[in-house]
JSON list of C-alpha atoms in Angstrom, two decimals:
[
{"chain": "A", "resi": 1303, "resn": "UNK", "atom": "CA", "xyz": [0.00, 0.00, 0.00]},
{"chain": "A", "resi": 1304, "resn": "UNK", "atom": "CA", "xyz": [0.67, 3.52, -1.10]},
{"chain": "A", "resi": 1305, "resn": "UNK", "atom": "CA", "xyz": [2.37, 5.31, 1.96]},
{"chain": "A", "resi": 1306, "resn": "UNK", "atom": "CA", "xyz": [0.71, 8.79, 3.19]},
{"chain": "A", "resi": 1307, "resn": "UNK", "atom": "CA", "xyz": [4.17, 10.64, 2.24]},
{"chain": "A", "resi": 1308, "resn": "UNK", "atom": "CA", "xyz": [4.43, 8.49, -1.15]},
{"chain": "A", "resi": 1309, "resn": "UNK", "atom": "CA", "xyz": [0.36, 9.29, -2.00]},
{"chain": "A", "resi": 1310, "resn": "UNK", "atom": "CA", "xyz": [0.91, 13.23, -0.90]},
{"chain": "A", "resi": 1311, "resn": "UNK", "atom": "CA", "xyz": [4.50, 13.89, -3.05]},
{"chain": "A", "resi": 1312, "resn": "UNK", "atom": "CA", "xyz": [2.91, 12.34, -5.83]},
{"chain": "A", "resi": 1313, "resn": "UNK", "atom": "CA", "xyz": [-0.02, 14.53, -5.63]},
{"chain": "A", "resi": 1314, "resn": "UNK", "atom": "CA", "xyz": [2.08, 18.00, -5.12]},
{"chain": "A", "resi": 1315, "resn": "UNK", "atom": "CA", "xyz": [4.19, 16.69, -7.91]},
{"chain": "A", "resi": 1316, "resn": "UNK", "atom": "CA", "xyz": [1.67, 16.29, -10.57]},
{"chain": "A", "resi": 1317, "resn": "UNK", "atom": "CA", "xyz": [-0.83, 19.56, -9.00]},
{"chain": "A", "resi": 1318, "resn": "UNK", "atom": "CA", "xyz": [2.15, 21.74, -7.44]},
{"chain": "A", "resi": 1319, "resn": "UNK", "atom": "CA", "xyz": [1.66, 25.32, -8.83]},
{"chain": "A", "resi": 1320, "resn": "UNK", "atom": "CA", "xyz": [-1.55, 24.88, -10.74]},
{"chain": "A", "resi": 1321, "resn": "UNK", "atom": "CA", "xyz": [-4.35, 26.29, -9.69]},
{"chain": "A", "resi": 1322, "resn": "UNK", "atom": "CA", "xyz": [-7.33, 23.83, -9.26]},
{"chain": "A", "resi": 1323, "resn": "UNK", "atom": "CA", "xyz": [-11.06, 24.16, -9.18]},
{"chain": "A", "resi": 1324, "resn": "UNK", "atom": "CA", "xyz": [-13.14, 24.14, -6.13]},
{"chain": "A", "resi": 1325, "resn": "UNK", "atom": "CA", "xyz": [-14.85, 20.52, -5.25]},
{"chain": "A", "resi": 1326, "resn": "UNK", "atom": "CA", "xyz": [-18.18, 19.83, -3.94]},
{"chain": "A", "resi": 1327, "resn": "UNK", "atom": "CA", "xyz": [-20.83, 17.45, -3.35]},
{"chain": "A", "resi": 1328, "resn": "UNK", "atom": "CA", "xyz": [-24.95, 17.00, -3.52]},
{"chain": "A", "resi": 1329, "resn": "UNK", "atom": "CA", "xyz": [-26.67, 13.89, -2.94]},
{"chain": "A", "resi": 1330, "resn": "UNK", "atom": "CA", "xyz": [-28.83, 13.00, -6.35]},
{"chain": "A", "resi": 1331, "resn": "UNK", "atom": "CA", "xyz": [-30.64, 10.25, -7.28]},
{"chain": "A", "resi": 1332, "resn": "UNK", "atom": "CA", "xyz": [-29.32, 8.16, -10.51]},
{"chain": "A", "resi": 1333, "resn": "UNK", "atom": "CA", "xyz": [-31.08, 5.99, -11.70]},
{"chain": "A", "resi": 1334, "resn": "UNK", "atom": "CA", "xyz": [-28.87, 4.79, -15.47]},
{"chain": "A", "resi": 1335, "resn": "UNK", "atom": "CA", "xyz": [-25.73, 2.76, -15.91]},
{"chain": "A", "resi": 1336, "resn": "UNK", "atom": "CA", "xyz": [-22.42, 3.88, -14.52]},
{"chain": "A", "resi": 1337, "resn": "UNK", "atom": "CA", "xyz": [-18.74, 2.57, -15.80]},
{"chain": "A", "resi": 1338, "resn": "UNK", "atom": "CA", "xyz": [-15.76, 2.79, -13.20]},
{"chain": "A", "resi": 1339, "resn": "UNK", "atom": "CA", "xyz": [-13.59, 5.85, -13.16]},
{"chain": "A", "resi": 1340, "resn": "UNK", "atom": "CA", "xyz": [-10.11, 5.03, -14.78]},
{"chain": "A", "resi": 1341, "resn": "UNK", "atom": "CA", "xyz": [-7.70, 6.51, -12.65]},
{"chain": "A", "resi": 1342, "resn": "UNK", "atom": "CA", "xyz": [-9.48, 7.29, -9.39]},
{"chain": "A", "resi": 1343, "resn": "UNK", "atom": "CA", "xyz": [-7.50, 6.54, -6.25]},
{"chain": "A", "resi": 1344, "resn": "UNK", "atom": "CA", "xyz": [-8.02, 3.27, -4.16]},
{"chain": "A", "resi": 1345, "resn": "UNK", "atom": "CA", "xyz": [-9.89, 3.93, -0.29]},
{"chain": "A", "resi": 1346, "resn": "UNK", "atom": "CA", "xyz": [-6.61, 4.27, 1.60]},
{"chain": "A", "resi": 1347, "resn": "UNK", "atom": "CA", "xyz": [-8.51, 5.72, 4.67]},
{"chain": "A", "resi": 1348, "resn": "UNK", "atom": "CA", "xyz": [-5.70, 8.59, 5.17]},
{"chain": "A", "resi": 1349, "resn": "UNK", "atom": "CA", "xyz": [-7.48, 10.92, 7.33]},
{"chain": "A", "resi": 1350, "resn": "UNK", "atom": "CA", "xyz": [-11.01, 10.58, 6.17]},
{"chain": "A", "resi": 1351, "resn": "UNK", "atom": "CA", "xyz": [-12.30, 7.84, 3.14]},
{"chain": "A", "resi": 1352, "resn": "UNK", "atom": "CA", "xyz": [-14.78, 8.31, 0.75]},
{"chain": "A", "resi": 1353, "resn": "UNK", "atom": "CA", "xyz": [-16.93, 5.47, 2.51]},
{"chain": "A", "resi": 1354, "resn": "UNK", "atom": "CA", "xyz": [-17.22, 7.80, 5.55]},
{"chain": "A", "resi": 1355, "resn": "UNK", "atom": "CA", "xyz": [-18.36, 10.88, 3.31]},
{"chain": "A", "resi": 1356, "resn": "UNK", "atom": "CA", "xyz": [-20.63, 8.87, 1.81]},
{"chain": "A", "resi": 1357, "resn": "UNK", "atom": "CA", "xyz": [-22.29, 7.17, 5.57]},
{"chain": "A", "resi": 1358, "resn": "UNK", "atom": "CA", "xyz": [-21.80, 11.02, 6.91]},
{"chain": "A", "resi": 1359, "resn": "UNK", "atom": "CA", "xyz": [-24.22, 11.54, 4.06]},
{"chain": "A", "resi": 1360, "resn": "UNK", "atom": "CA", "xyz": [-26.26, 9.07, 5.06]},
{"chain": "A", "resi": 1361, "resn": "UNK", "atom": "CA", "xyz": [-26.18, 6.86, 2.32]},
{"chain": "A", "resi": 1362, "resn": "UNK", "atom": "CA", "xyz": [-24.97, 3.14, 3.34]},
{"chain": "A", "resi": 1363, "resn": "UNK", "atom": "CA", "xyz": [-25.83, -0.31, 2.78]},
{"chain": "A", "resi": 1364, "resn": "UNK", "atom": "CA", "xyz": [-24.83, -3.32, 0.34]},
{"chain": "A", "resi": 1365, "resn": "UNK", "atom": "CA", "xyz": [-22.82, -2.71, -2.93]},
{"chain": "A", "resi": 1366, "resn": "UNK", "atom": "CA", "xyz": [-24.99, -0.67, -5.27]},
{"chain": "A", "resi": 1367, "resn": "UNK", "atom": "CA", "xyz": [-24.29, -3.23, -8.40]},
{"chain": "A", "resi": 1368, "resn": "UNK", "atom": "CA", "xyz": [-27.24, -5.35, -9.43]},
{"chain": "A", "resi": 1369, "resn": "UNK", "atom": "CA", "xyz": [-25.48, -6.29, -12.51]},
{"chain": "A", "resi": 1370, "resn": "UNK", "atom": "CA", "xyz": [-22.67, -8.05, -13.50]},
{"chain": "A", "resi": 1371, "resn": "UNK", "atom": "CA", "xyz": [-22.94, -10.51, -9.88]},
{"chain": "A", "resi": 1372, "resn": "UNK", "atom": "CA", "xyz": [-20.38, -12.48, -8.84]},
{"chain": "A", "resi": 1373, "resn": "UNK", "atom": "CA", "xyz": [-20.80, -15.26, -6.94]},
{"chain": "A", "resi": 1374, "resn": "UNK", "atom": "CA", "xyz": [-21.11, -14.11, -3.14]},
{"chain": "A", "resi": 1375, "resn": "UNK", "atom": "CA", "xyz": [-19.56, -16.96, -1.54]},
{"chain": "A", "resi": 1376, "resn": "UNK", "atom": "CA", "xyz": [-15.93, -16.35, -3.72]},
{"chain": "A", "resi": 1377, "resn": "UNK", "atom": "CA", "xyz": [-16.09, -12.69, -3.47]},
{"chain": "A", "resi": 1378, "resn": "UNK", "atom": "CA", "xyz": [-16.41, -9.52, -1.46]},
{"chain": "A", "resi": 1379, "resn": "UNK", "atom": "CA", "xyz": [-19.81, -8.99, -2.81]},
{"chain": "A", "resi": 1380, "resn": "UNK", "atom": "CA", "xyz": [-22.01, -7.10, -1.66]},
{"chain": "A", "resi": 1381, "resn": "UNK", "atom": "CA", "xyz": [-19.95, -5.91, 1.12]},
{"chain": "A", "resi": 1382, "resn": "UNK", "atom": "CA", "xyz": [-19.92, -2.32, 0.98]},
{"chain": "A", "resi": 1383, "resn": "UNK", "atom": "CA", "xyz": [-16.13, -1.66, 1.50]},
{"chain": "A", "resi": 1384, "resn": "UNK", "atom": "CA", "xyz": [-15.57, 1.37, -0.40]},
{"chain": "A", "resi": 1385, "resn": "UNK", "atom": "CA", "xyz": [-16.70, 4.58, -1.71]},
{"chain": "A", "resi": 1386, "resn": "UNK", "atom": "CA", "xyz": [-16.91, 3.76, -5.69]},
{"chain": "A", "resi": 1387, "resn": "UNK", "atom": "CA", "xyz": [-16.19, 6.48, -8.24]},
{"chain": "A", "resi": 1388, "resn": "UNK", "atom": "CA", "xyz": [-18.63, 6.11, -11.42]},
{"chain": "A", "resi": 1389, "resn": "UNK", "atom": "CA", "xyz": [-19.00, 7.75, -14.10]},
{"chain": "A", "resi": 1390, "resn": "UNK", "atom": "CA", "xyz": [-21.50, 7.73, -17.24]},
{"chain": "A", "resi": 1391, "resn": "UNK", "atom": "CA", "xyz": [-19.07, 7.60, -19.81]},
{"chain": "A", "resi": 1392, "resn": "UNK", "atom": "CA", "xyz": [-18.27, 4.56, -21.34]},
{"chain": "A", "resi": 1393, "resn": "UNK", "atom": "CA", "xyz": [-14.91, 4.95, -21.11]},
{"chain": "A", "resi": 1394, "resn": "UNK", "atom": "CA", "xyz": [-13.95, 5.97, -17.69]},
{"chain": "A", "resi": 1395, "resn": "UNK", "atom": "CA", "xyz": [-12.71, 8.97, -18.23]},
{"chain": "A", "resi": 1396, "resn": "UNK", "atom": "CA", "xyz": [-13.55, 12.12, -16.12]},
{"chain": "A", "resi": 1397, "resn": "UNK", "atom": "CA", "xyz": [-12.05, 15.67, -17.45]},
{"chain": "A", "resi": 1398, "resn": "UNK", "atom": "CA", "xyz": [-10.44, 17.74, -14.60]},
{"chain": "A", "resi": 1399, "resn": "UNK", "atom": "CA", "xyz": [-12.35, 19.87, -12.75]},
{"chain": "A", "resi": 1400, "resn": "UNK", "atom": "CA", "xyz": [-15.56, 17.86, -14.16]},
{"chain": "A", "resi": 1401, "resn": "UNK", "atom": "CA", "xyz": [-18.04, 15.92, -12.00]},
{"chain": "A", "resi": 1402, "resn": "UNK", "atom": "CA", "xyz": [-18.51, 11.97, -11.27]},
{"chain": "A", "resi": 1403, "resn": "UNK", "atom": "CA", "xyz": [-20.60, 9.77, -8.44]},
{"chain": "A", "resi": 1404, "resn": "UNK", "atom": "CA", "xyz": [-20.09, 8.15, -5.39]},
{"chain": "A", "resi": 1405, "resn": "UNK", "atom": "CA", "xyz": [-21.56, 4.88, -4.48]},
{"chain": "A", "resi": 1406, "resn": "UNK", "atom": "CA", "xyz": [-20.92, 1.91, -1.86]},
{"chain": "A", "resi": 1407, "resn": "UNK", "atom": "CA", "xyz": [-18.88, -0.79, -3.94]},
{"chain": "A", "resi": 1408, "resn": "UNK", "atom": "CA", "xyz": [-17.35, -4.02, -2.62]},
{"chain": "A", "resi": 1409, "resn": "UNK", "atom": "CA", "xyz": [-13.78, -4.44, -3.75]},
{"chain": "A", "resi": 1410, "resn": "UNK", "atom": "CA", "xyz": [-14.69, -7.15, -6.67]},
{"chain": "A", "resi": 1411, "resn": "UNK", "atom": "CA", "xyz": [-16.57, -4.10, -8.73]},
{"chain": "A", "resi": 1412, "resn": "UNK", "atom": "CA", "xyz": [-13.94, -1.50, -7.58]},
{"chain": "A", "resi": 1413, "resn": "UNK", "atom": "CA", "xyz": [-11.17, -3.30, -9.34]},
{"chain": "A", "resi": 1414, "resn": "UNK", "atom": "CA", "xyz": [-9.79, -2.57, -12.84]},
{"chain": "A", "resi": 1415, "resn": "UNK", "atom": "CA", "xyz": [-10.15, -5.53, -14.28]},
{"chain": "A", "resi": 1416, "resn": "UNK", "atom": "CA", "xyz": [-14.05, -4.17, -13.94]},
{"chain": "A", "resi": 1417, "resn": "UNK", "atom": "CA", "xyz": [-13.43, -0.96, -16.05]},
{"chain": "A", "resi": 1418, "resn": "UNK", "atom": "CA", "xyz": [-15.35, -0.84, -18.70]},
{"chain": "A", "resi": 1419, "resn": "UNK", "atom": "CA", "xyz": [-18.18, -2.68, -17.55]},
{"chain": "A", "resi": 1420, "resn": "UNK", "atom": "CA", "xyz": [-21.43, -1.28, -17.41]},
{"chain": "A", "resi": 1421, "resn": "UNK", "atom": "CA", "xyz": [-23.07, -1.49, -13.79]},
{"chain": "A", "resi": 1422, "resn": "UNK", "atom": "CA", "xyz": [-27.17, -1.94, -13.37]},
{"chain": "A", "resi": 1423, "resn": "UNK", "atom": "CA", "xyz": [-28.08, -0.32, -10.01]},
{"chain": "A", "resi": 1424, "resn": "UNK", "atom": "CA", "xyz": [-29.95, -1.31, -7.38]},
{"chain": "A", "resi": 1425, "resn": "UNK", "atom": "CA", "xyz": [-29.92, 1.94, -5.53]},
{"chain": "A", "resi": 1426, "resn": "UNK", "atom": "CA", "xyz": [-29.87, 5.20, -6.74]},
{"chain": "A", "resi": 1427, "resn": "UNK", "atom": "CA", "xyz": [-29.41, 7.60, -3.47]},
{"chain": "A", "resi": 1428, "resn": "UNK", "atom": "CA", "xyz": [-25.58, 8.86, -4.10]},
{"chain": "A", "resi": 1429, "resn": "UNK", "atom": "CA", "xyz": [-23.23, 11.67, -4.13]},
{"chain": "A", "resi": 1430, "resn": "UNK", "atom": "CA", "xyz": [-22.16, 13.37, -7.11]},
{"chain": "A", "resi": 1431, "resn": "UNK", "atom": "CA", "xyz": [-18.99, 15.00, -6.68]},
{"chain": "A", "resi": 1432, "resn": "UNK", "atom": "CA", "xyz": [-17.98, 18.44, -8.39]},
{"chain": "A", "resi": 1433, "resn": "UNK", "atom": "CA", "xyz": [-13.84, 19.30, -9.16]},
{"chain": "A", "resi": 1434, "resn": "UNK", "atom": "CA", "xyz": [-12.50, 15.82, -10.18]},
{"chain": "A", "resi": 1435, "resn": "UNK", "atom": "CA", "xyz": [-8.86, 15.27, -9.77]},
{"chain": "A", "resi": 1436, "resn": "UNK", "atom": "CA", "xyz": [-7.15, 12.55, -11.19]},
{"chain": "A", "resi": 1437, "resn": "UNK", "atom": "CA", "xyz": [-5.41, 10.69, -8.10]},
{"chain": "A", "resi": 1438, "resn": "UNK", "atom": "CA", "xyz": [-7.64, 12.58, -5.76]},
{"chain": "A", "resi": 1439, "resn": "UNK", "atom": "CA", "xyz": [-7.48, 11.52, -2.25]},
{"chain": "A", "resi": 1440, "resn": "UNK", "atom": "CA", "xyz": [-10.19, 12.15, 0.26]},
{"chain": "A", "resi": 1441, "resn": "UNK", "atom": "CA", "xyz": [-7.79, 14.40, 2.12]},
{"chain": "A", "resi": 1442, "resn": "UNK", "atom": "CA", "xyz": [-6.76, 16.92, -1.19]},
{"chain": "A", "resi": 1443, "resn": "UNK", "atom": "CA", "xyz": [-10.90, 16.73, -2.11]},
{"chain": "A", "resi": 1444, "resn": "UNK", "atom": "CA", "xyz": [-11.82, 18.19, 1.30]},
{"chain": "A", "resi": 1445, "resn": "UNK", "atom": "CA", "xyz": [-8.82, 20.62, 0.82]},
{"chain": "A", "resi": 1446, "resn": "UNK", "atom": "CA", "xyz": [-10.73, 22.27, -1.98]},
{"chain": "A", "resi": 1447, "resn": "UNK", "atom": "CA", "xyz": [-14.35, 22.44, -0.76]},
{"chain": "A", "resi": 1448, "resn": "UNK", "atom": "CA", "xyz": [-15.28, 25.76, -0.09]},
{"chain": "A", "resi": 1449, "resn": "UNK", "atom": "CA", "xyz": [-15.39, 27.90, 3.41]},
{"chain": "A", "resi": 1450, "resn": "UNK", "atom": "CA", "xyz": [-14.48, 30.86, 4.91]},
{"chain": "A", "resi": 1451, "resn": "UNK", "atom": "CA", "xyz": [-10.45, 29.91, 4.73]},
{"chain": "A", "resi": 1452, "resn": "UNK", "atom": "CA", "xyz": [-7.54, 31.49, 3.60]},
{"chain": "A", "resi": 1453, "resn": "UNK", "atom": "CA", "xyz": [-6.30, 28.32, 2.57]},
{"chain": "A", "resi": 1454, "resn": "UNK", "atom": "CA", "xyz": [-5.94, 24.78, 3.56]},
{"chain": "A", "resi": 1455, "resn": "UNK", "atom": "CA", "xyz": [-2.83, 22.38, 4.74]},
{"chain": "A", "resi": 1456, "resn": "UNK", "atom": "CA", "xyz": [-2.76, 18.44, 4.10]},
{"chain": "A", "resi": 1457, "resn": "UNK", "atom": "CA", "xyz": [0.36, 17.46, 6.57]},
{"chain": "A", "resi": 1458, "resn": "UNK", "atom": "CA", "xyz": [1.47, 13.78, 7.37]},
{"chain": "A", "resi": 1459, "resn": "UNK", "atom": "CA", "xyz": [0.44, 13.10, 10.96]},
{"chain": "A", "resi": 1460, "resn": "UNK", "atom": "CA", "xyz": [1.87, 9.59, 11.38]},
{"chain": "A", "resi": 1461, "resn": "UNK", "atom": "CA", "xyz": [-0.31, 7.17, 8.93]},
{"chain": "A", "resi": 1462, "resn": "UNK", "atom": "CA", "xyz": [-2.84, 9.62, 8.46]},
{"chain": "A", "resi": 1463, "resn": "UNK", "atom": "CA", "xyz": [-3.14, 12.74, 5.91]},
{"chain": "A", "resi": 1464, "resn": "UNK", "atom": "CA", "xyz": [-4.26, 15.40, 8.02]},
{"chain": "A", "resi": 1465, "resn": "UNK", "atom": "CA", "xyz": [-6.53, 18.72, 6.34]},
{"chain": "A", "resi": 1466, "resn": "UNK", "atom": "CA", "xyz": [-6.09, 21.97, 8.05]},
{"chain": "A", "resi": 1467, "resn": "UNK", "atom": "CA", "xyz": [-7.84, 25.59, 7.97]},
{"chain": "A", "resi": 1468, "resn": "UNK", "atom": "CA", "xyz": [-5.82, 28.62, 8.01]},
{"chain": "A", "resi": 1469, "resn": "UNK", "atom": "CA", "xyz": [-6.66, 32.31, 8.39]},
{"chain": "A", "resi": 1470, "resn": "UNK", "atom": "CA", "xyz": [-4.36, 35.16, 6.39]},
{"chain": "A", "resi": 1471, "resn": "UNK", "atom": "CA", "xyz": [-2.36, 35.46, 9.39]},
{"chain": "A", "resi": 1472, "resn": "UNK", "atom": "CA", "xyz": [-1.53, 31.73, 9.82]},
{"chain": "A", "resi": 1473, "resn": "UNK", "atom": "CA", "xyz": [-0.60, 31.53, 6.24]},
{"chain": "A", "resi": 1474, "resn": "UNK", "atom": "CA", "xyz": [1.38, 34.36, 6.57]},
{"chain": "A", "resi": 1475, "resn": "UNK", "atom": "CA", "xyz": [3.85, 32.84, 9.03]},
{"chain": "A", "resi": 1476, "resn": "UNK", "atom": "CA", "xyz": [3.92, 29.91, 7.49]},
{"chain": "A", "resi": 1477, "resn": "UNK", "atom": "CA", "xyz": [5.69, 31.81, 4.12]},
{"chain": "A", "resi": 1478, "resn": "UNK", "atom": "CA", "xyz": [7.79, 33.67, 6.61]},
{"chain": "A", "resi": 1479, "resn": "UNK", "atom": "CA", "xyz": [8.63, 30.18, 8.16]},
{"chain": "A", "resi": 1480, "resn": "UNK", "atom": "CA", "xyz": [12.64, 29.02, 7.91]},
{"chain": "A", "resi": 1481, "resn": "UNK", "atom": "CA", "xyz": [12.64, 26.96, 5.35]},
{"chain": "A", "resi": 1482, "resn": "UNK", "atom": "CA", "xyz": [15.89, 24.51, 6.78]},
{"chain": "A", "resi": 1483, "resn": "UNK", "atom": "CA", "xyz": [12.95, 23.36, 9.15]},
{"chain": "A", "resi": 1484, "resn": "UNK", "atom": "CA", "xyz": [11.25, 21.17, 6.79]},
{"chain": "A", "resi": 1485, "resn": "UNK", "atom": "CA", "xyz": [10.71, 17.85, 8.49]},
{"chain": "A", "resi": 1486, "resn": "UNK", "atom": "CA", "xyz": [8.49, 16.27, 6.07]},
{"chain": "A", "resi": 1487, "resn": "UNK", "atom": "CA", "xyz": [6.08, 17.08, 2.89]},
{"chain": "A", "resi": 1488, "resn": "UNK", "atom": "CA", "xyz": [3.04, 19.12, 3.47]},
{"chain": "A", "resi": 1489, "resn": "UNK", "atom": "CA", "xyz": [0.53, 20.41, 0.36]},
{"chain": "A", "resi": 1490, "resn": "UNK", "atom": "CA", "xyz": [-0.98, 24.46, 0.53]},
{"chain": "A", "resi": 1491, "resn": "UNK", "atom": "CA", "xyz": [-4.27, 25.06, -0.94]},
{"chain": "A", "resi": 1492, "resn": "UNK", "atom": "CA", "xyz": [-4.11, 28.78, -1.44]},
{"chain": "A", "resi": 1493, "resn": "UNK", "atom": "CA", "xyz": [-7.70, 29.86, -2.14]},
{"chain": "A", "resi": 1494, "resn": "UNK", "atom": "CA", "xyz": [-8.55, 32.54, -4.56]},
{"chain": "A", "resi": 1495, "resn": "UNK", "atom": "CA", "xyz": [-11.46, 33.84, -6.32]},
{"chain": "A", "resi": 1496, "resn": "UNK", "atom": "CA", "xyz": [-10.74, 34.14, -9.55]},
{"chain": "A", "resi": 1497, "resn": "UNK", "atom": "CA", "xyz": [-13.60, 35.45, -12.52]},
{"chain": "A", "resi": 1498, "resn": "UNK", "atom": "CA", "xyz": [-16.06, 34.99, -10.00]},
{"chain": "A", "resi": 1499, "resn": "UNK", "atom": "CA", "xyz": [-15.55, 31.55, -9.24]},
{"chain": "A", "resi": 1500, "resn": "UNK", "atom": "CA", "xyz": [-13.47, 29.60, -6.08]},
{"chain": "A", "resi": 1501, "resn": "UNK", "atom": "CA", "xyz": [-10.45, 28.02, -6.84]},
{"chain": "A", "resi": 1502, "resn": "UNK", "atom": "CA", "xyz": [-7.49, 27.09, -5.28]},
{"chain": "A", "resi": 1503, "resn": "UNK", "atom": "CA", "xyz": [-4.16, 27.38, -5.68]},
{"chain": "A", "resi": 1504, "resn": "UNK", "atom": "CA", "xyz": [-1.62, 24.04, -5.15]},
{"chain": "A", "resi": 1505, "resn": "UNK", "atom": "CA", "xyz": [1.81, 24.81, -3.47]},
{"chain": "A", "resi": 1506, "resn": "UNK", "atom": "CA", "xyz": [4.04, 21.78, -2.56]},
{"chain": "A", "resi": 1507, "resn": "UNK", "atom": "CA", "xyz": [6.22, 23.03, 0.45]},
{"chain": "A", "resi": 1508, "resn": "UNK", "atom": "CA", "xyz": [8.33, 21.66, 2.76]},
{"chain": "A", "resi": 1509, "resn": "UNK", "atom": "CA", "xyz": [8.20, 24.34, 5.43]},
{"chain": "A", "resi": 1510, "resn": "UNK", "atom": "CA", "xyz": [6.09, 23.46, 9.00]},
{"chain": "A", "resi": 1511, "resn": "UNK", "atom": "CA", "xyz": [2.94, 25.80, 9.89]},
{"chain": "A", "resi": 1512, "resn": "UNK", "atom": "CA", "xyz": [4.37, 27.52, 13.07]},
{"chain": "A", "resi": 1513, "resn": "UNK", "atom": "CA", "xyz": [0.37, 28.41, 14.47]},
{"chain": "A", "resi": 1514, "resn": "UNK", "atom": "CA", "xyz": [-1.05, 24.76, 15.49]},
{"chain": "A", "resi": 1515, "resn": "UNK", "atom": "CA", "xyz": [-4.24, 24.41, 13.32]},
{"chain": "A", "resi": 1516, "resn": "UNK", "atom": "CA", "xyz": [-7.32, 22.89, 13.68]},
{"chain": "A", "resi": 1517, "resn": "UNK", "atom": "CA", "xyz": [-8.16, 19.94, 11.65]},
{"chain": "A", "resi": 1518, "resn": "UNK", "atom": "CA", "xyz": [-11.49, 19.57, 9.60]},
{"chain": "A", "resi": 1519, "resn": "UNK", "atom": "CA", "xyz": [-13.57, 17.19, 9.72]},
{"chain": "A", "resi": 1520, "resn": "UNK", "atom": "CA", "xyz": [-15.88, 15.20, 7.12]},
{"chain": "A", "resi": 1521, "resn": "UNK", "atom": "CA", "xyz": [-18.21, 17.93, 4.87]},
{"chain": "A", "resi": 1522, "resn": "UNK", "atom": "CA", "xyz": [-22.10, 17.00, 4.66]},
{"chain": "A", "resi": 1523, "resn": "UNK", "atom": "CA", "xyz": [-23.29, 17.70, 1.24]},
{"chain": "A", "resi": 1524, "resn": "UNK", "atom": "CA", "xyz": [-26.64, 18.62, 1.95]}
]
């Protein structure tokens, strides 16, 4: 498994210095036939997991799939294990900054060698998430949701990814910060309004926040 240093670096290294749209989520009904996402990240529970946005949402039970069933007894079906991203498309794909779903899967459906394959539903009460990343983590999704922040800091707090707020002062120590302190990897989420929309700005640092934060916890999406 991916380590929380490991799954952060590569996320600063692909994102680091771009600036990234705002995420969000709503609970919707859908009702048609959803493909995996190609290229979403696994569950890796580091400070938060899509399963637990999804329960804090209220929506929990079985595996959503109906259709292609394996046979229970030689499979994790229908345990619901993870929070599944789904798409629409055919294909998989999901443009940055474009929107997908969020369903309970069991690990058999959340597998690759399942892309491509169309799901029938037997639920339809999920979350449809707004901002798609690539490689997104639960931790740099709740990074970009928007509030009444300056900006946000995912930190490695032992095996966990921790998400932080930060006022304009707190920031502002933190760039004024010595730099020969770094200890380990931390991601900045600058946010910014920018033609009338929310976005955020990525900044991979290695400098420590000097002004202890307060961690966030799981959003509700109304």
């Amino acid at each position: 498994m991916t380590s929380p240093v490991e799954t952060l670096t590569h996320f600063g290294t692909l994102y680091g210095d771009v600036v990234l749209e705002s995420t969000g989520c709503e609970v919707v009904d859908y009702s048609g036939i959803l493909y995996n996402v190609r290229g979403s990240s696994d569950d890796p529970k580091l400070g938060g997991s899509w399963k637990a946005l999804l329960i804090e949402n209220h929506i929990n039970g079985d595996c959503y799939v109906s259709e292609p069933a394996p046979d229970p007894s030689g499979s994790s079906h229908p345990c619901f294990a993870l929070g599944g991203h789904m798409t629409p498309n055919a294909d998989g794909r999901v443009p940055r900054g474009g929107s997908c779903y969020l369903m309970p899967l069991c690990h058999w459906h959340n597998n690759t060698g399942r892309d491509g394959t169309p799901f029938r539903l037997r639920q339809t009460r999920m979350l449809r998430l707004l901002g798609y990343m690539q490689g997104d983590t639960y931790a740099s999704f709740a990074a970009r949701l928007p509030g009444n922040v300056a900006g946000r800091i995912v930190r490695v707090e032992g095996d966990h990814l921790v998400v932080s707020d930060f006022d304009s002062l707190q920031l502002a120590s933190i760039e004024a910060s010595d730099q020969a302190e770094a200890t380990a990897p931390q991601l900045l989420f600058r946010r910014m309004e920018q033609d009338g929309r929310i976005r955020f700005r990525l900044e991979f640092s290695h400098s420590p926040p000097r002004t202890p934060p307060q961690a966030v916890g799981p959003p509700g999406c109304g």
